[in-house]
Coordinates of C-alpha atoms in Angstrom, one line a residue:
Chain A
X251 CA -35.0 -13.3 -6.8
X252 CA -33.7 -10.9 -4.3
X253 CA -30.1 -9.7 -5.2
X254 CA -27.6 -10.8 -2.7
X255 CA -24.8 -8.0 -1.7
X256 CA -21.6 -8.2 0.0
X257 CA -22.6 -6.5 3.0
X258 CA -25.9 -7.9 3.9
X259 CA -23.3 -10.7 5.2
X260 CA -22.2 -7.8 7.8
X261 CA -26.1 -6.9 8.4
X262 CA -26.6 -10.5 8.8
X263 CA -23.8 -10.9 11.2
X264 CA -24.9 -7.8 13.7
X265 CA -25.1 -9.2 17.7
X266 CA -23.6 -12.7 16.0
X267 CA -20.0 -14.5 16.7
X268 CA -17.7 -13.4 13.9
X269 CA -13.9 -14.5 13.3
X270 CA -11.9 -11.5 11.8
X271 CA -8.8 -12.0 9.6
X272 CA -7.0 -8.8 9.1
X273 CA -2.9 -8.1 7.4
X274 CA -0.3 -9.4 9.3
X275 CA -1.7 -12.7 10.8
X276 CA -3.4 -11.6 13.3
X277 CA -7.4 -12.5 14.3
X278 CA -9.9 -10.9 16.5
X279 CA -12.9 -13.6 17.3
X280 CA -15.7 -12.2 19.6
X281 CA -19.8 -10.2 18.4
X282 CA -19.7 -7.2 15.7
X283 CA -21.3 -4.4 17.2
X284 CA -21.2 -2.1 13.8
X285 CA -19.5 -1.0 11.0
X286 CA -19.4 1.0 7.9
X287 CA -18.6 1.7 4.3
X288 CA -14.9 1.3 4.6
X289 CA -15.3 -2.1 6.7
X290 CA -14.4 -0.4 9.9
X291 CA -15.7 -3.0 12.0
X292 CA -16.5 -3.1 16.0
X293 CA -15.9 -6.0 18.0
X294 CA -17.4 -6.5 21.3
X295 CA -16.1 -9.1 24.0
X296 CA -13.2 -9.8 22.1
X297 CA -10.3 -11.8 21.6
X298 CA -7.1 -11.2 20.0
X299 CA -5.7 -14.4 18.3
X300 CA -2.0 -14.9 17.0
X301 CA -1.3 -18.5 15.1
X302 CA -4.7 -19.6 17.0
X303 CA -3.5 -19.0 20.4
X304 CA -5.2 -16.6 22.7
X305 CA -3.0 -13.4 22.9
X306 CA -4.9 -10.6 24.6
X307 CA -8.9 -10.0 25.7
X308 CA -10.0 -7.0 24.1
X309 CA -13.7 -5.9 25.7
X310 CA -14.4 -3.6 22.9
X311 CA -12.2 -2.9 19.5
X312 CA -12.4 -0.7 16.8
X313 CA -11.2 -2.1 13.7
X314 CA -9.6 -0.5 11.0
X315 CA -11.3 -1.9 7.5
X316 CA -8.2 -1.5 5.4
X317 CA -6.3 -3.7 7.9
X318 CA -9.2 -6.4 7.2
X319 CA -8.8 -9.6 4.9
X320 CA -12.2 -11.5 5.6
X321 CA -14.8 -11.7 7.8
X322 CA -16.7 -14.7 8.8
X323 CA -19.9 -15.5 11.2
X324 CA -18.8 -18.4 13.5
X325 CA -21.7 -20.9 14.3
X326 CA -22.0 -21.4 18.1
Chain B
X278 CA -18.9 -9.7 -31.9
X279 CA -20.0 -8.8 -27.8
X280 CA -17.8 -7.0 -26.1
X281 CA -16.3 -9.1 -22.6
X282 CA -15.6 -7.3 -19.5
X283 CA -13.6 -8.5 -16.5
X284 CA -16.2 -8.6 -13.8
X285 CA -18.6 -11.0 -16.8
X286 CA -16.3 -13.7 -15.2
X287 CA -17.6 -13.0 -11.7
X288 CA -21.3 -12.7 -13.2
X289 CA -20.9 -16.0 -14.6
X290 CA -19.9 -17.3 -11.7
X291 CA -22.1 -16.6 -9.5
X292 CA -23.4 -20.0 -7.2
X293 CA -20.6 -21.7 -9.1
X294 CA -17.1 -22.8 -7.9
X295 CA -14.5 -20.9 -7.3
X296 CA -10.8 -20.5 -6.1
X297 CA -9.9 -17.3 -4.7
X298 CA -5.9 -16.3 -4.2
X299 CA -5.5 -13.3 -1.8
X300 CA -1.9 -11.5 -0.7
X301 CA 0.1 -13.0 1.8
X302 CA -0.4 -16.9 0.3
X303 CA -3.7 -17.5 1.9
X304 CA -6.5 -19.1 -0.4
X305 CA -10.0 -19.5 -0.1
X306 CA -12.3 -21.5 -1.9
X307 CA -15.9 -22.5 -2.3
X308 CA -19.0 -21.2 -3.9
X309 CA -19.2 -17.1 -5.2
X310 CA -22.8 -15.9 -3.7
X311 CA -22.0 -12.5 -4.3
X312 CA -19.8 -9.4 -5.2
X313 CA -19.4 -5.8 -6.0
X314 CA -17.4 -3.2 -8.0
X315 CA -14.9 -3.1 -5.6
X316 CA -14.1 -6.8 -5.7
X317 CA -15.3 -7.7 -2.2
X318 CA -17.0 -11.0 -2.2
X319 CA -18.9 -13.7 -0.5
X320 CA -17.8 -17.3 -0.5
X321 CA -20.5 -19.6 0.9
X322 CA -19.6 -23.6 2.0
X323 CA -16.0 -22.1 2.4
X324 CA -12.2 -23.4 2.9
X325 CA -9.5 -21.5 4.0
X326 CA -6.3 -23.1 2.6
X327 CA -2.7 -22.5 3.6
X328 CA -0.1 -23.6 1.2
X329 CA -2.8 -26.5 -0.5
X330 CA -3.5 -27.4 2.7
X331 CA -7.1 -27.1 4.5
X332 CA -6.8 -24.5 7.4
X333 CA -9.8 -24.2 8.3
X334 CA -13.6 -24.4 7.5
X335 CA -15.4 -21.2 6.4
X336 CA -19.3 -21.5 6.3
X337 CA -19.8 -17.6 4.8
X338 CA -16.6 -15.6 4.3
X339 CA -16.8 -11.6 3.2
X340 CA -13.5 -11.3 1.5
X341 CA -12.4 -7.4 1.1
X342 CA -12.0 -6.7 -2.1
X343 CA -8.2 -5.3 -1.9
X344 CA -7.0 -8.4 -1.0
X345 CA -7.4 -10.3 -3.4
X346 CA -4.9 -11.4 -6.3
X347 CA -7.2 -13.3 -8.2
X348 CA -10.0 -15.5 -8.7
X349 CA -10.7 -18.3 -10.8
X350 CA -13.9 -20.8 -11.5
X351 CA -13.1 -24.2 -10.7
X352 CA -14.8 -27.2 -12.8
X353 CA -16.3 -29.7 -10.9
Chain C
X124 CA 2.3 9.6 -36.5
X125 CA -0.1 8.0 -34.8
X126 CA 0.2 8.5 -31.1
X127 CA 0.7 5.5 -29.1
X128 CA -0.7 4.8 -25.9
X129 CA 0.5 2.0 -23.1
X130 CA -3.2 0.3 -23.7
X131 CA -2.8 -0.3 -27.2
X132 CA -0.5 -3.1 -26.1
X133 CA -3.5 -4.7 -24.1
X134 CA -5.9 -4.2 -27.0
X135 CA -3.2 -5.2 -29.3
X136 CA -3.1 -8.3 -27.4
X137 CA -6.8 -9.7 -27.1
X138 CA -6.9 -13.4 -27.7
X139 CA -3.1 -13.3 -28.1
X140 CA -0.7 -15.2 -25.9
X141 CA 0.5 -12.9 -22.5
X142 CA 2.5 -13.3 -20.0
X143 CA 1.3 -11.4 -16.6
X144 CA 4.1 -10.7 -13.6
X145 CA 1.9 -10.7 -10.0
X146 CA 3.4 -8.8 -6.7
X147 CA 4.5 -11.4 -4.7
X148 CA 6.5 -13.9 -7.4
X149 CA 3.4 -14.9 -8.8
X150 CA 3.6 -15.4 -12.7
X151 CA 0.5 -16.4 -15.1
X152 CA 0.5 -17.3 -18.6
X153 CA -2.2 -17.7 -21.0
X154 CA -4.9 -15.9 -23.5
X155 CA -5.8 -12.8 -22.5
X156 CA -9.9 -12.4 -22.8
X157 CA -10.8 -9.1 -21.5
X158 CA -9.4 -6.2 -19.4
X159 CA -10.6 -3.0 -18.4
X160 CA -9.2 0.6 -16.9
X161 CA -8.1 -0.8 -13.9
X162 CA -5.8 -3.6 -15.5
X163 CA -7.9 -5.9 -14.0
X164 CA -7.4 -8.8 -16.7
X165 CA -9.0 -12.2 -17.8
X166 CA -6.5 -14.9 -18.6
X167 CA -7.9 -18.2 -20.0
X168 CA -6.1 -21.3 -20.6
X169 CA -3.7 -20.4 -17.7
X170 CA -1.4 -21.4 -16.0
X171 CA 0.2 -20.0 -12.5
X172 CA 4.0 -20.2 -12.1
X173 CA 6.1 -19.9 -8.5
X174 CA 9.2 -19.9 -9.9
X175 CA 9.1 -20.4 -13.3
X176 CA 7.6 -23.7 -12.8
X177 CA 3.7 -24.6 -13.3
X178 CA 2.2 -24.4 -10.0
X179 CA -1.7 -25.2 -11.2
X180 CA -4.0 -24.6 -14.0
X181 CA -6.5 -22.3 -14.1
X182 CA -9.0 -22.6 -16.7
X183 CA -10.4 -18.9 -16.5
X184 CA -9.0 -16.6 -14.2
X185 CA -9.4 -12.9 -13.6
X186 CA -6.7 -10.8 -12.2
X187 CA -6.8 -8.1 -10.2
X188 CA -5.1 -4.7 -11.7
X189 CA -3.3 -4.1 -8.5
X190 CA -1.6 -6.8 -7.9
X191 CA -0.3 -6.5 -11.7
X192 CA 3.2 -5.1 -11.9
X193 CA 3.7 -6.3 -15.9
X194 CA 2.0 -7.6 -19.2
X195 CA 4.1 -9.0 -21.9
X196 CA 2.6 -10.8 -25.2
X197 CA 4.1 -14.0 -25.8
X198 CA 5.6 -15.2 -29.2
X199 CA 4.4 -18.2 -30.3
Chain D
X227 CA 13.5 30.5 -18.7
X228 CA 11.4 27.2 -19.1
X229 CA 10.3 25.9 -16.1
X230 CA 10.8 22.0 -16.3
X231 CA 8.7 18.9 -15.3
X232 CA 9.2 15.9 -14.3
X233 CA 7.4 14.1 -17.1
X234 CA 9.7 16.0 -19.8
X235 CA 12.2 13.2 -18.8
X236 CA 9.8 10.9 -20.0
X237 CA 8.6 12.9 -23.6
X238 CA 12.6 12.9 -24.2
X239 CA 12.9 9.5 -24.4
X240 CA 10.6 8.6 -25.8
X241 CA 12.6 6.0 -28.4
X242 CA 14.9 6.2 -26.3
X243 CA 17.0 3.4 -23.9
X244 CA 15.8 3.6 -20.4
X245 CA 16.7 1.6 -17.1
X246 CA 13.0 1.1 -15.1
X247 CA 13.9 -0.1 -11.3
X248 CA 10.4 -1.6 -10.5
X249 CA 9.1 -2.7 -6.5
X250 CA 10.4 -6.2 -5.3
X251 CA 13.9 -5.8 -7.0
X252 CA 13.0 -6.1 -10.4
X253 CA 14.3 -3.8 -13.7
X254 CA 13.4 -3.7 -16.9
X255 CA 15.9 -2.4 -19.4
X256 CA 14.8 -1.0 -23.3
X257 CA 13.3 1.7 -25.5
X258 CA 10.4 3.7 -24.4
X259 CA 7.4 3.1 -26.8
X260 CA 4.8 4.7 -25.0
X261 CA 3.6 6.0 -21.1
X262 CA 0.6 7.8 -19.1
X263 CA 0.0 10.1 -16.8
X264 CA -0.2 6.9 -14.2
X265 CA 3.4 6.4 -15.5
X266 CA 2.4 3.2 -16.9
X267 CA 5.4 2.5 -20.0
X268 CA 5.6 0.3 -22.9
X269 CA 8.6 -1.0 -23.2
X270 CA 10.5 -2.4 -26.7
X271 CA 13.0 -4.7 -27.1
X272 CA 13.0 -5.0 -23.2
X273 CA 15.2 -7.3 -20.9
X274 CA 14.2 -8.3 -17.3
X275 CA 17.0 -7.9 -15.1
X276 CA 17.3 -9.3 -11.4
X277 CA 20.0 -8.7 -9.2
X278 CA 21.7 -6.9 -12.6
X279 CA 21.5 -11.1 -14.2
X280 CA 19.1 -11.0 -17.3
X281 CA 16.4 -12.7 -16.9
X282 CA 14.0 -12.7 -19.5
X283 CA 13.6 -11.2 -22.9
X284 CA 10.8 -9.3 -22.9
X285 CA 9.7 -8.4 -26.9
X286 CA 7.0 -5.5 -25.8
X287 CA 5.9 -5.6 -22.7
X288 CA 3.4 -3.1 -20.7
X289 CA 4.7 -2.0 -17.1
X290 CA 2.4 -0.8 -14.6
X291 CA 2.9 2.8 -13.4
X292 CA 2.2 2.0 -9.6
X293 CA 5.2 -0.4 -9.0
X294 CA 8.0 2.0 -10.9
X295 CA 10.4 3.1 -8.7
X296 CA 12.9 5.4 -11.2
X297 CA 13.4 5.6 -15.0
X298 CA 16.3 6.4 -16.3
X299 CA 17.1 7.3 -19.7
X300 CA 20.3 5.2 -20.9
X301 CA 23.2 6.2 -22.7
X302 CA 24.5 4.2 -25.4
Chain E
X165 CA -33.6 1.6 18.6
X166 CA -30.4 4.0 18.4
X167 CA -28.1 2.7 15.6
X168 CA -24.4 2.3 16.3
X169 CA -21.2 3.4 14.0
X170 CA -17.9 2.4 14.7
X171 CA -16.5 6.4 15.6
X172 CA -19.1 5.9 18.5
X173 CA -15.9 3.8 20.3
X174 CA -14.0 7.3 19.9
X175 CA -16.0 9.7 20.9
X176 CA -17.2 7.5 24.0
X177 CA -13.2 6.7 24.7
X178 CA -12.3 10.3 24.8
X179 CA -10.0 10.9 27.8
X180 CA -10.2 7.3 28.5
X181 CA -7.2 5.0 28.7
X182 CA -6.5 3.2 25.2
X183 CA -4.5 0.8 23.7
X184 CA -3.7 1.6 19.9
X185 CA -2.2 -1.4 17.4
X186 CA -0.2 -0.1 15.1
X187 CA 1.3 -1.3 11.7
X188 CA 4.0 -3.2 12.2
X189 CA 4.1 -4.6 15.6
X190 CA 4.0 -1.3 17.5
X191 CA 1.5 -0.5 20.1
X192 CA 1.1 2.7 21.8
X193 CA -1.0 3.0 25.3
X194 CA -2.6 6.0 26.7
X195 CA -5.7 8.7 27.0
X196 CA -6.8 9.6 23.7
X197 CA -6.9 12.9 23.2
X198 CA -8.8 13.9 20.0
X199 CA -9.3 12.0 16.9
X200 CA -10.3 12.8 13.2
X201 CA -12.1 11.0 10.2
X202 CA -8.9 9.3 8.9
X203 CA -8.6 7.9 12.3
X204 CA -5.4 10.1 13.6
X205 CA -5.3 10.2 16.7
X206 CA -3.3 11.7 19.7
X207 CA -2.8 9.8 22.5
X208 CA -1.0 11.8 25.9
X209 CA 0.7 10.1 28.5
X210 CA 1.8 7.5 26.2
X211 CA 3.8 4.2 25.6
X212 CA 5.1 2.9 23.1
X213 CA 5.2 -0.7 23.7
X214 CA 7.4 -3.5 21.2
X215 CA 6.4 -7.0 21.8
X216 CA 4.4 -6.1 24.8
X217 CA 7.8 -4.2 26.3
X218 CA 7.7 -0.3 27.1
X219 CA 10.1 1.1 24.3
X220 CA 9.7 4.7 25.2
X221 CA 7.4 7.6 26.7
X222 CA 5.6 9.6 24.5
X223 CA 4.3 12.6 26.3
X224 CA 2.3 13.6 23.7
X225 CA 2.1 11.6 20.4
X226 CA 0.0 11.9 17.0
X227 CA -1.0 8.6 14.9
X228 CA -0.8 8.9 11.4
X229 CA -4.7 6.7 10.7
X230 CA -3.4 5.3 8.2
X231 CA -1.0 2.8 10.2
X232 CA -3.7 1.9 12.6
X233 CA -4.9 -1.7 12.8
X234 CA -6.9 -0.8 16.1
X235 CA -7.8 0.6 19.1
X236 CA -9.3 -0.7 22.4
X237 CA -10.7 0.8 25.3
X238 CA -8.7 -0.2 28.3
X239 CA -10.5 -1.0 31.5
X240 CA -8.7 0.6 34.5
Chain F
X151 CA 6.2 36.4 9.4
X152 CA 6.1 34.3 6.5
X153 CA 4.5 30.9 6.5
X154 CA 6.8 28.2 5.5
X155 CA 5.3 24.8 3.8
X156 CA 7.1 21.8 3.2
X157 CA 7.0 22.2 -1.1
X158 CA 9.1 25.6 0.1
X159 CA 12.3 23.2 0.5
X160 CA 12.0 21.7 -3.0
X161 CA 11.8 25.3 -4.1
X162 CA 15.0 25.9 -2.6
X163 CA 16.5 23.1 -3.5
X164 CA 16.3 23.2 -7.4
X165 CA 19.4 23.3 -8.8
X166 CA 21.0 22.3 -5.7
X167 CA 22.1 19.1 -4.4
X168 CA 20.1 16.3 -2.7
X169 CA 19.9 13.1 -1.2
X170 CA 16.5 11.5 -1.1
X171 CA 15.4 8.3 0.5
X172 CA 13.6 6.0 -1.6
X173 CA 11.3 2.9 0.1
X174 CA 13.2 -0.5 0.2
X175 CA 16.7 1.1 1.1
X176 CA 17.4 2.8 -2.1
X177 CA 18.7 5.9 -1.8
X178 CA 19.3 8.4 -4.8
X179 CA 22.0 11.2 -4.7
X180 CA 22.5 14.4 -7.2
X181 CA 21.5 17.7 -8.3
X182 CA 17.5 18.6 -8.4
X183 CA 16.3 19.7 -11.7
X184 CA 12.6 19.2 -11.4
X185 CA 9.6 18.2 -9.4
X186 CA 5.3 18.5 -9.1
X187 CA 2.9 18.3 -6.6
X188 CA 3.2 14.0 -6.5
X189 CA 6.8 14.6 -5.2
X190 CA 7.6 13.4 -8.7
X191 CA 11.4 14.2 -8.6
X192 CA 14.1 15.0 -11.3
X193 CA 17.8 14.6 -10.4
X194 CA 20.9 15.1 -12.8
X195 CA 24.2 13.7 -11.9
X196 CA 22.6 10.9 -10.1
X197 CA 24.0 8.3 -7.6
X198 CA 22.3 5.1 -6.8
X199 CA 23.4 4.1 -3.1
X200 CA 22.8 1.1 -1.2
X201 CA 23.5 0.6 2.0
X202 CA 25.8 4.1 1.5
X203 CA 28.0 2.3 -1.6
X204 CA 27.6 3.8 -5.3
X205 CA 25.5 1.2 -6.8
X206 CA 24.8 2.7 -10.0
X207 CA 25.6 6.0 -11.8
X208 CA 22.2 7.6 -13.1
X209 CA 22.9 11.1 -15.5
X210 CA 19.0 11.6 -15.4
X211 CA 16.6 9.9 -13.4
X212 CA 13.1 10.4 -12.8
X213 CA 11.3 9.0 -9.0
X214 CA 8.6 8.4 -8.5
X215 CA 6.6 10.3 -6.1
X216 CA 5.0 7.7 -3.9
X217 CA 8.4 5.8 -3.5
X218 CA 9.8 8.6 -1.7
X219 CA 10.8 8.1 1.9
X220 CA 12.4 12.0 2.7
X221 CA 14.4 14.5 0.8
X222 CA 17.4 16.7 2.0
X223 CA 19.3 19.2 0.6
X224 CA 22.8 18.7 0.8
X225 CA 25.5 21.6 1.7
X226 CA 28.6 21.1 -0.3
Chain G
X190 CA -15.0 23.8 26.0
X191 CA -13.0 24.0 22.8
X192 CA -12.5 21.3 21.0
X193 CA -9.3 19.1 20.4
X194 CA -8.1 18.0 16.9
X195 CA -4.9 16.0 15.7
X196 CA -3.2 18.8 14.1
X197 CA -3.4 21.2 17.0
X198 CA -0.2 19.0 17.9
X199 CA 1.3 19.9 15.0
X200 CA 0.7 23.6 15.4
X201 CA 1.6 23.7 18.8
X202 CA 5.3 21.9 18.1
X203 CA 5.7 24.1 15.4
X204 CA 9.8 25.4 16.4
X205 CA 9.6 22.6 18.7
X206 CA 11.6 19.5 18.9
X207 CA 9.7 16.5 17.4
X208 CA 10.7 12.7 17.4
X209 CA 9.2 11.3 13.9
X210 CA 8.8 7.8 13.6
X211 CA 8.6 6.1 9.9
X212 CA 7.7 3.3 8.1
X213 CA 10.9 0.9 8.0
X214 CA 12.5 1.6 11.2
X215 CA 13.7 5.3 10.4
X216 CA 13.3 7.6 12.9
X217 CA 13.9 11.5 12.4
X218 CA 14.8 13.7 15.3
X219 CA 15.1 17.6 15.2
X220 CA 12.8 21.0 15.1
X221 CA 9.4 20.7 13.4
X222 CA 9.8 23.8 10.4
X223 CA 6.6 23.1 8.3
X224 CA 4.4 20.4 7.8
X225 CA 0.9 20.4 5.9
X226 CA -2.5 18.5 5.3
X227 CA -0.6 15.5 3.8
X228 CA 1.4 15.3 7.2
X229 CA 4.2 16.4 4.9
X230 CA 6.8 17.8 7.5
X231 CA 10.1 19.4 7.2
X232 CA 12.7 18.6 10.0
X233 CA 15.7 21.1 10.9
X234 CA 19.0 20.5 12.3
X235 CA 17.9 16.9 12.0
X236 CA 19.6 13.3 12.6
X237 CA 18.2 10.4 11.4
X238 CA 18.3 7.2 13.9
X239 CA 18.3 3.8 12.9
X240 CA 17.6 1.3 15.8
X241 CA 18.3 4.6 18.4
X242 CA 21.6 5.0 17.0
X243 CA 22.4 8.3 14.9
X244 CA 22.8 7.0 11.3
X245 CA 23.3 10.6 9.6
X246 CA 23.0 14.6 10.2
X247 CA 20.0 16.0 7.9
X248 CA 20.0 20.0 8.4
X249 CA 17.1 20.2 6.4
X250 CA 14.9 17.2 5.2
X251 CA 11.4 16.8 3.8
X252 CA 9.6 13.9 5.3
X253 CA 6.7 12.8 3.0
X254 CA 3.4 11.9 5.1
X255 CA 2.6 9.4 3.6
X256 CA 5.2 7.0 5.4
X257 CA 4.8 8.9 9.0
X258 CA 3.9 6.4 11.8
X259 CA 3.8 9.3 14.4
X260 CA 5.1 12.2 15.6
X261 CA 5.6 13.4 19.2
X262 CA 6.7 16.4 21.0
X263 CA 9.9 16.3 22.6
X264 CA 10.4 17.7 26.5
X265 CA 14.0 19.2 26.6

């Protein structure tokens, strides 16, 4: 049995659809570009999300990991 | 005697059950698939709820390990 | 003397009756299984107050040590 | 001259009857058993005090050094 | 294949117009100026912006990283 | 010329008095006797103040570094 | 070309007049005296604003880095 870790779900999830929760309510939905160690995390042809509602487009976003709560690959 | 260790309970429940508290009242729950030292962890077949109630459907979740306030096998 | 140490209280306390105060008005109560360095703690038979009233049981649960602001053993 | 340190305060009261202002509005009132270099106390005899109203009796109970605010050694 | 990291979206939005979330609500837009590893940042010709309203010019301004929840190329 | 650092002013302040800002609107007046390099703060003759009202006389109190907010020497 | 990094601001507004924006509203206006790798900064002939509205006179104060937002040269 291969050992399953944490971040193969972030390898996994590379040119995918990913839905980010991060502090404070606020999501960012759109494809994760990269990332690192500390969960920094970079969303391309994004969408900023407040309560579910559309707020802003964001093209590309750097996020900061310690603002993150989950991550979570969408099926299109 | 042998000696028990905080992360034996995440060992133990690996591909099992779970409920997992985070800060700011939201709850996830579903099945552990994996974790590390620093508490992050994968929830497969997930739910995100809000105050008991079902917010939204989470197939694989990486939850950062800083957020969370605890987690607890559930019995089927 | 014996020098005392705030740990001895947790060791002093395996298998005993604790009460554990959360960040956020969270409260649990139960036997306290394991711990380690970081306070991160294993309650079993607990249950999770809001309130000072039983919000749900949790069988085993393990805590986090930085959402931990207090550990008290309970009397019986 | 001796130079003084903050942690003095807390080697001379050791025994001693201290007011501990915790995060979230929360104080803990009774004699010093024991601290760390994280400033994690034990606390005897303790009291839980919100808004200045006891709250709880609190035997021994173990406080954890991140969420102090002050201590202050009481006198009687 | 060249592998991406997430500082990439700095270095390639160096004089470029960006918008920076902040902790708390706040958003600052601008050209970034420099950054560092902790994610500070100085962003010139800047606006501070509350609720999506300009607050206040700041000339010049540094960003403590650790109060960043993200920053986005603007397209112009 | 002499380079000033910011640990000069604690220096200079010892003995002296001081009014330091504490997180969560707490702010602590009275004479300095002690500090380290966590910011760790003594003060003697100590005033609690909320919202700029004596809440609470303090002889000696001990802060906690990573509670503080600012500190400023007081001319009498 | 020589190369830009956050604290170059800092040196360069060294004797200047700095606006510091912290956590919790507080804002700190005067001439930037010191400051260090912690973003530790001390203020002269400083006044503390609350909602844009002077709240108090701080000749000296010691802001701790750890709750700056930002800080930005002032053009007088």
């Amino acid at each position: 049995m291969v050992e399953k870790r944490p971040f193969d779900v972030l390898n996994n999830a590379l040119n995918q659809s990913v839905l980010v929760k991060l502090k404070g309510d606020v999501e960012v939905r759109g494809t994760l570009a990269s990332f690192d160690v500390h969960m920094n995390l970079v969303i391309e042809n994004g969408e900023e999300l407040k309560n579910g509602e559309l707020k802003r487009k964001l093209d590309t976003v750097l996020l900061r990991g310690d603002t993150v709560v989950y991550i979570s690959p969408v099926k299109l």
